[in-house]
């Protein structure tokens, strides 16, 4: 089997192909197919260069915010092509409860700029949040920034490395902002800071698929008055009455069906997953992204590196890893980027 699989004649073929080759060479035993499958399964080269697994390994877990502006996702969007009056980066924050978005232009990405944004755009407008979710960028892992959050009692949650789905709200907000900027700018290149208020205004006054309500309504209890209602007076402008208006707002404050939408999304997502669960002490391969691959190897670089040992099993498919020597790997890794190591 070894010679046929990886010798001069071998091509590191799959188990069934290996069994067929052995059989065609004139060799047979009762457990031929099983033995070939097990041999290929434990082949280090086959594991290291195996296809990346795109199916999710863990169920979809909805992140719920206990009250408006309690939980924010924050991320950086860019870089954009630079021109006069344009910004290179955007810092984006989205509230998990109302889907309200806050955005500020940045010329450079620094922890000080992010801290200033959190204070100016979140805390002074919406109060001190319970927690903030971000990726593992240097501007978010900075010691001074985290000390700033700790002093205010704000919990800082990091997403698993290379798993932006953990901060899905901010990622979705980035996509919306980028799309709307393209529409506003047309053929112009770059992101103009003066265009941001219009983009945010449109988003905040647009019903979201998850809540069926606008972020403005969930934040303030009523829909914003938009220009078309002034040019062609709407019913609420022509029949404005303070007392009846107050009663209507109070009656509708609790009408949000986000939970039903989350359940539908969860069922749809979970129907396609391929579970991969690991225990502490298990050996695993870790998928290699472009930043960790050896640039000299090009397309021939391995898709998986390792093996690594599972140090801790955390919640929702996140794991802490360590090298076989015992050196701890920084941050958490999602099971989507891991697969079992066989030896």
Coordinates of C-alpha atoms in Angstrom, one line a residue:
X1 CA 0.0 0.0 0.0
X2 CA 2.8 2.4 0.9
X3 CA 4.6 1.9 -2.5
X4 CA 1.4 2.3 -4.5
X5 CA 0.2 5.3 -2.5
X6 CA 3.4 7.4 -2.2
X7 CA 6.2 5.5 -4.0
X8 CA 7.5 6.1 -7.6
X9 CA 4.2 4.8 -8.9
X10 CA 2.1 6.6 -6.3
X11 CA 0.1 9.8 -6.6
X12 CA -1.4 10.1 -3.0
X13 CA -4.7 9.0 -4.4
X14 CA -7.9 8.5 -2.3
X15 CA -8.7 5.2 -0.5
X16 CA -11.0 3.7 -3.1
X17 CA -8.5 4.6 -5.9
X18 CA -5.6 3.1 -3.9
X19 CA -7.6 -0.1 -3.3
X20 CA -8.3 -0.3 -7.1
X21 CA -4.7 0.1 -8.0
X22 CA -3.6 -2.6 -5.5
X23 CA -6.2 -4.9 -6.9
X24 CA -5.2 -4.2 -10.5
X25 CA -1.6 -5.0 -9.5
X26 CA -2.8 -8.5 -8.5
X27 CA -3.0 -8.3 -4.7
X28 CA -6.1 -8.9 -2.6
X29 CA -7.1 -9.6 1.0
X30 CA -10.5 -9.4 2.7
X31 CA -10.0 -6.0 4.4
X32 CA -8.3 -4.4 1.4
X33 CA -10.7 -1.4 1.0
X34 CA -10.9 -0.7 4.7
X35 CA -7.1 -0.9 5.1
X36 CA -6.6 1.4 2.1
X37 CA -9.1 4.0 3.5
X38 CA -7.4 4.0 6.9
X39 CA -3.9 4.3 5.4
X40 CA -4.9 7.3 3.3
X41 CA -6.7 8.8 6.3
X42 CA -3.5 8.8 8.3
X43 CA -1.2 10.0 5.4
X44 CA 0.4 13.2 6.6
X45 CA 0.8 14.6 3.1
X46 CA -2.8 14.0 2.2
X47 CA -4.0 15.6 5.4
X48 CA -1.7 18.7 5.0
X49 CA -2.7 19.3 1.4
X50 CA -6.3 18.2 1.6
X51 CA -9.1 20.5 0.4
X52 CA -10.2 23.3 2.7
X53 CA -13.5 22.6 4.5
X54 CA -16.1 25.2 3.6
X55 CA -19.1 23.7 5.3
X56 CA -19.7 25.2 8.8
X57 CA -18.5 23.0 11.6
X58 CA -20.7 24.6 14.3
X59 CA -24.3 25.6 14.6
X60 CA -25.4 29.2 14.1
X61 CA -25.7 31.0 17.5
X62 CA -27.6 34.3 17.6
X63 CA -26.1 37.0 19.7
X64 CA -28.8 38.8 21.7
X65 CA -28.5 42.2 23.2
X66 CA -30.4 42.6 26.5
X67 CA -31.3 46.3 25.8
X68 CA -30.7 49.0 23.2
X69 CA -27.1 50.1 22.9
X70 CA -25.8 47.5 25.3
X71 CA -23.8 45.4 22.8
X72 CA -21.9 47.0 19.9
X73 CA -19.9 45.3 17.1
X74 CA -17.0 47.4 15.9
X75 CA -14.8 47.0 12.8
X76 CA -12.6 48.9 10.3
X77 CA -13.6 49.3 6.7
X78 CA -11.0 50.2 4.0
X79 CA -8.5 51.2 2.7
X80 CA -10.1 53.4 0.1
X81 CA -8.3 55.1 -2.8
X82 CA -7.2 58.5 -1.6
X83 CA -8.0 61.9 -3.2
X84 CA -8.5 65.4 -1.9
X85 CA -11.2 65.5 0.8
X86 CA -11.5 61.8 1.0
X87 CA -10.9 59.3 3.9
X88 CA -8.7 56.2 3.8
X89 CA -10.5 54.2 6.4
X90 CA -13.9 54.1 8.2
X91 CA -14.4 52.9 11.7
X92 CA -17.9 51.3 11.9
X93 CA -19.9 50.3 15.0
X94 CA -23.4 48.7 15.0
X95 CA -25.8 48.2 17.9
X96 CA -27.0 44.6 18.1
X97 CA -30.4 45.5 19.4
X98 CA -31.6 48.4 17.1
X99 CA -29.1 47.9 14.3
X100 CA -28.1 51.5 14.6
X101 CA -24.9 52.4 12.8
X102 CA -22.2 54.9 13.8
X103 CA -19.4 55.6 11.4
X104 CA -16.4 58.0 11.4
X105 CA -13.6 58.6 8.8
X106 CA -10.0 57.9 9.8
X107 CA -6.8 58.7 8.0
X108 CA -4.8 56.2 10.1
X109 CA -5.8 53.2 12.1
X110 CA -4.6 53.6 15.7
X111 CA -5.9 52.5 19.1
X112 CA -6.1 56.2 20.1
X113 CA -8.4 57.0 17.1
X114 CA -10.6 54.0 17.9
X115 CA -10.8 55.0 21.6
X116 CA -11.8 58.5 20.6
X117 CA -14.5 57.1 18.3
X118 CA -16.0 54.9 21.1
X119 CA -16.1 57.8 23.5
X120 CA -17.5 60.4 21.0
X121 CA -19.8 58.3 18.9
X122 CA -21.0 55.7 21.4
X123 CA -20.6 56.6 25.0
X124 CA -21.5 60.3 24.9
X125 CA -24.6 59.6 22.7
X126 CA -25.9 56.2 23.9
X127 CA -24.3 55.6 27.3
X128 CA -21.7 53.1 28.5
X129 CA -22.4 49.8 26.7
X130 CA -22.3 46.4 28.4
X131 CA -19.8 44.9 25.9
X132 CA -18.0 45.6 22.6
X133 CA -17.2 42.9 20.0
X134 CA -14.2 43.3 17.7
X135 CA -11.7 41.3 15.7
X136 CA -8.1 40.8 16.7
X137 CA -6.6 43.9 14.9
X138 CA -3.8 45.7 16.7
X139 CA -5.9 48.7 17.2
X140 CA -8.4 46.6 19.2
X141 CA -5.9 44.5 21.2
X142 CA -3.9 47.6 22.2
X143 CA -3.3 47.7 26.0
X144 CA -4.3 51.3 26.5
X145 CA -7.5 50.8 24.6
X146 CA -8.5 47.8 26.7
X147 CA -7.6 49.7 29.9
X148 CA -9.9 52.4 28.8
X149 CA -12.7 49.9 28.3
X150 CA -12.0 48.2 31.7
X151 CA -12.0 51.5 33.5
X152 CA -15.6 52.0 32.2
X153 CA -16.6 48.5 33.0
X154 CA -17.0 47.6 29.3
X155 CA -16.4 43.9 28.5
X156 CA -14.3 43.4 25.4
X157 CA -15.1 40.2 23.4
X158 CA -12.8 39.1 20.6
X159 CA -13.9 37.1 17.6
X160 CA -12.0 33.9 16.7
X161 CA -9.1 34.4 14.4
X162 CA -10.2 34.4 10.7
X163 CA -13.8 33.9 11.7
X164 CA -15.5 37.3 11.1
X165 CA -18.9 35.7 11.4
X166 CA -18.5 36.0 15.2
X167 CA -19.0 39.8 14.6
X168 CA -21.6 39.4 12.0
X169 CA -23.4 42.7 12.7
X170 CA -20.4 44.8 12.0
X171 CA -19.5 42.7 8.9
X172 CA -23.0 43.2 7.6
X173 CA -22.9 46.9 8.3
X174 CA -19.6 47.2 6.4
X175 CA -21.3 45.5 3.4
X176 CA -24.2 47.9 3.5
X177 CA -22.1 51.0 3.9
X178 CA -19.8 50.0 1.0
X179 CA -22.7 49.3 -1.3
X180 CA -24.5 52.6 -0.5
X181 CA -21.2 54.5 -0.9
X182 CA -20.8 53.1 -4.4
X183 CA -24.3 54.2 -5.3
X184 CA -23.8 57.7 -3.9
X185 CA -20.4 58.2 -5.5
X186 CA -21.2 56.7 -8.9
X187 CA -18.1 56.7 -11.0
X188 CA -16.1 58.8 -8.5
X189 CA -13.4 56.9 -6.7
X190 CA -12.7 57.0 -3.0
X191 CA -15.0 57.5 0.0
X192 CA -15.8 61.2 0.8
X193 CA -16.4 61.9 4.4
X194 CA -19.2 64.4 3.6
X195 CA -21.2 61.6 1.9
X196 CA -21.4 59.6 5.1
X197 CA -24.3 61.5 6.8
X198 CA -26.5 60.8 3.8
X199 CA -25.6 57.1 3.7
X200 CA -26.2 56.7 7.5
X201 CA -29.5 58.7 7.2
X202 CA -30.8 56.3 4.5
X203 CA -29.7 53.2 6.5
X204 CA -31.2 54.4 9.8
X205 CA -34.5 55.1 8.1
X206 CA -34.7 51.7 6.2
X207 CA -36.5 48.7 7.7
X208 CA -34.1 45.8 8.5
X209 CA -34.9 42.3 7.5
X210 CA -34.1 40.9 11.0
X211 CA -36.4 43.3 12.9
X212 CA -38.8 44.5 10.2
X213 CA -38.3 48.0 11.7
X214 CA -36.0 50.9 11.1
X215 CA -33.1 51.5 13.4
X216 CA -34.4 55.0 14.0
X217 CA -37.8 53.6 15.2
X218 CA -36.3 51.1 17.5
X219 CA -34.0 53.8 19.0
X220 CA -36.6 56.6 19.3
X221 CA -40.0 54.8 19.3
X222 CA -41.2 56.4 16.0
X223 CA -40.2 56.7 12.4
X224 CA -38.1 59.7 11.3
X225 CA -39.8 62.4 9.3
X226 CA -38.3 62.1 5.8
X227 CA -38.3 64.8 3.1
X228 CA -41.1 63.3 1.0
X229 CA -43.5 63.8 4.0
X230 CA -42.9 67.5 3.9
X231 CA -43.2 68.0 0.1
X232 CA -46.4 65.9 0.0
X233 CA -47.7 66.1 3.6
X234 CA -48.2 62.6 5.1
X235 CA -51.2 61.6 7.3
X236 CA -49.2 62.1 10.5
X237 CA -48.3 65.7 9.5
X238 CA -51.8 66.7 8.5
X239 CA -53.5 65.0 11.5
X240 CA -50.9 65.7 14.2
X241 CA -52.3 65.5 17.8
X242 CA -49.9 65.3 20.7
X243 CA -52.1 63.1 23.0
X244 CA -53.2 60.5 20.4
X245 CA -49.7 60.4 19.0
X246 CA -48.2 59.6 22.4
X247 CA -50.8 56.7 22.9
X248 CA -49.9 55.2 19.5
X249 CA -46.2 55.2 20.2
X250 CA -46.7 53.5 23.6
X251 CA -48.9 50.8 22.0
X252 CA -46.3 49.9 19.4
X253 CA -43.0 50.0 21.4
X254 CA -42.9 46.2 21.8
X255 CA -43.8 45.2 18.3
X256 CA -40.6 43.5 17.0
X257 CA -40.4 40.0 15.5
X258 CA -36.6 39.6 15.4
X259 CA -36.7 36.3 17.3
X260 CA -38.7 34.5 14.6
X261 CA -36.3 35.7 12.0
X262 CA -33.3 34.5 14.0
X263 CA -35.0 31.0 14.3
X264 CA -35.5 30.8 10.6
X265 CA -31.9 31.8 9.9
X266 CA -30.7 29.3 12.4
X267 CA -32.7 26.4 10.9
X268 CA -31.6 27.3 7.4
X269 CA -27.9 27.5 8.4
X270 CA -27.8 24.4 10.6
X271 CA -29.3 22.2 7.8
X272 CA -26.0 22.5 5.9
X273 CA -23.4 22.2 8.7
X274 CA -20.9 19.3 9.1
X275 CA -20.2 19.1 12.9
X276 CA -16.5 19.0 13.9
X277 CA -16.1 18.8 17.7
X278 CA -12.8 18.4 19.5
X279 CA -11.8 17.5 23.0
X280 CA -8.9 18.9 25.1
X281 CA -5.8 17.0 24.1
X282 CA -7.0 16.2 20.5
X283 CA -4.5 16.8 17.7
X284 CA -5.8 19.1 14.9
X285 CA -4.8 20.7 11.6
X286 CA -5.3 24.4 11.2
X287 CA -6.2 25.9 7.8
X288 CA -3.5 28.3 6.4
X289 CA -4.7 31.7 5.2
X290 CA -2.7 33.8 2.7
X291 CA -0.9 35.7 5.5
X292 CA 0.5 32.5 7.1
X293 CA 1.6 30.8 3.9
X294 CA 5.2 30.8 2.7
X295 CA 5.1 33.2 -0.3
X296 CA 7.9 31.3 -2.0
X297 CA 5.7 28.2 -2.3
X298 CA 2.9 30.0 -4.2
X299 CA 0.1 27.7 -5.3
X300 CA 2.0 24.7 -3.9
X301 CA 1.7 25.8 -0.3
X302 CA -0.1 23.4 2.0
X303 CA -3.7 24.2 2.9
X304 CA -3.2 23.0 6.5
X305 CA -0.4 23.4 9.0
X306 CA 0.2 21.7 12.3
X307 CA -0.5 19.5 14.0
X308 CA -1.6 21.4 17.1
X309 CA -3.0 20.2 20.4
X310 CA -6.4 21.5 21.7
X311 CA -5.6 23.3 24.9
X312 CA -9.1 24.4 25.9
X313 CA -12.5 23.8 24.4
X314 CA -14.6 27.0 24.7
X315 CA -18.2 27.9 23.8
X316 CA -19.8 27.8 20.4
X317 CA -17.0 26.0 18.5
X318 CA -14.0 28.1 19.7
X319 CA -10.8 26.5 20.8
X320 CA -7.5 27.5 22.3
X321 CA -4.5 25.7 20.7
X322 CA -0.9 25.0 21.6
X323 CA 2.1 23.6 19.7
X324 CA 3.3 20.1 20.5
X325 CA 6.1 21.7 22.4
X326 CA 3.6 23.3 24.7
X327 CA 3.8 26.9 23.3
X328 CA 0.4 28.5 23.4
X329 CA -1.1 29.8 20.2
X330 CA -2.5 33.3 20.6
X331 CA -6.2 33.9 20.4
X332 CA -9.1 31.5 19.8
X333 CA -9.7 29.4 16.7
X334 CA -13.1 28.4 15.4
X335 CA -13.8 24.8 14.4
X336 CA -14.5 26.0 10.9
X337 CA -10.7 26.4 10.4
X338 CA -9.8 23.1 12.1
X339 CA -9.9 19.4 11.2
X340 CA -8.8 16.2 13.0
X341 CA -5.2 15.0 12.7
X342 CA -4.8 11.3 12.2
X343 CA -1.6 9.4 12.9

